[in-house]
Amino acid sequence: MTLPKDAFRRFQEELAALDKQNEQRPPSKKQAALSAMERAKGEFLALKERYKLSVADVVSFFPEEEGIAYLQGLIAQAEAKPRRGRKPKASV
């Protein structure tokens, strides 16, 4: 079945209208919070790289309780993903 060119043009117009609706709709609070967090994280990582900051520099920036919580989070991440070692060779 072949479609007339009008159908394809109408389909493109409908897609364009849907895109406009999505652009006009304000982002949800969750999306706004995620994008703000991603932007802040990116800016933070750029500053860390630019000024060659270490983990100690970053932790000392926060209040003591938050610094400790940050370190505990790093430790938990490292322990959650154990390194995969080599399998011992089977002796013949």
Coordinates of C-alpha atoms in Angstrom, one line a residue:
M1 CA 0.0 0.0 0.0
T2 CA 1.5 3.3 -1.0
L3 CA 0.7 6.4 1.0
P4 CA 0.1 9.7 -0.7
K5 CA 2.6 12.5 -0.1
D6 CA -0.1 14.4 1.9
A7 CA -0.1 11.7 4.6
F8 CA 3.7 11.9 5.1
R9 CA 3.5 15.7 5.3
R10 CA 0.6 15.6 7.8
F11 CA 2.6 13.0 9.9
Q12 CA 5.6 15.4 10.0
E13 CA 3.4 18.3 11.0
E14 CA 1.9 16.3 13.8
L15 CA 5.3 15.3 15.0
A16 CA 6.4 19.0 15.0
A17 CA 3.3 19.9 17.0
L18 CA 4.1 17.3 19.6
D19 CA 7.7 18.6 19.8
K20 CA 6.4 22.1 20.4
Q21 CA 4.1 20.9 23.2
N22 CA 7.0 19.1 24.9
E23 CA 9.2 22.2 24.6
Q24 CA 6.5 24.4 26.1
R25 CA 5.7 22.1 29.0
P26 CA 7.8 23.1 32.0
P27 CA 10.0 20.3 33.4
S28 CA 8.8 18.4 36.4
K29 CA 10.3 19.1 39.8
K30 CA 12.1 15.8 39.7
Q31 CA 13.7 16.5 36.2
A32 CA 14.6 20.0 37.3
A33 CA 16.3 18.6 40.5
L34 CA 18.2 16.0 38.5
S35 CA 19.4 18.5 35.9
A36 CA 20.4 20.9 38.7
M37 CA 22.3 18.1 40.5
E38 CA 24.0 17.0 37.2
R39 CA 25.0 20.6 36.4
A40 CA 26.4 21.1 40.0
K41 CA 28.3 17.8 39.8
G42 CA 29.8 18.8 36.4
E43 CA 30.8 22.2 37.7
F44 CA 32.3 20.6 40.8
L45 CA 34.3 18.1 38.8
A46 CA 35.6 20.9 36.5
L47 CA 36.8 22.9 39.5
K48 CA 38.4 19.8 41.0
E49 CA 40.3 19.1 37.8
R50 CA 41.1 22.8 37.2
Y51 CA 42.7 23.3 40.7
K52 CA 44.1 19.8 41.1
L53 CA 42.1 19.2 44.3
S54 CA 42.5 15.9 46.2
V55 CA 39.9 14.1 48.2
A56 CA 41.3 15.6 51.4
D57 CA 40.8 19.1 49.9
V58 CA 37.2 18.3 49.0
V59 CA 36.4 16.8 52.3
S60 CA 37.9 19.7 54.3
F61 CA 35.6 22.0 52.4
F62 CA 32.5 20.5 54.0
P63 CA 31.5 20.5 57.6
E64 CA 33.0 17.6 59.6
E65 CA 29.9 15.5 59.6
E66 CA 29.3 15.9 55.9
G67 CA 33.0 15.2 55.1
I68 CA 32.8 12.0 57.1
A69 CA 29.6 10.9 55.4
Y70 CA 31.2 11.7 52.0
L71 CA 34.2 9.5 52.8
Q72 CA 31.9 6.7 54.1
G73 CA 30.1 6.8 50.8
L74 CA 33.3 6.5 48.8
I75 CA 34.3 3.5 51.0
A76 CA 30.9 1.9 50.5
Q77 CA 31.2 2.3 46.7
A78 CA 34.6 0.8 46.7
E79 CA 33.5 -2.2 48.8
A80 CA 30.3 -2.7 46.9
K81 CA 32.3 -3.5 43.7
P82 CA 35.0 -6.0 44.6
R83 CA 37.8 -6.2 42.2
R84 CA 37.8 -9.3 40.1
G85 CA 40.9 -11.3 40.5
R86 CA 42.5 -13.9 38.3
K87 CA 41.2 -17.4 38.5
P88 CA 43.9 -19.8 39.7
K89 CA 45.3 -22.0 37.0
A90 CA 44.1 -25.6 37.1
S91 CA 47.0 -28.0 37.5
V92 CA 47.1 -30.9 35.1

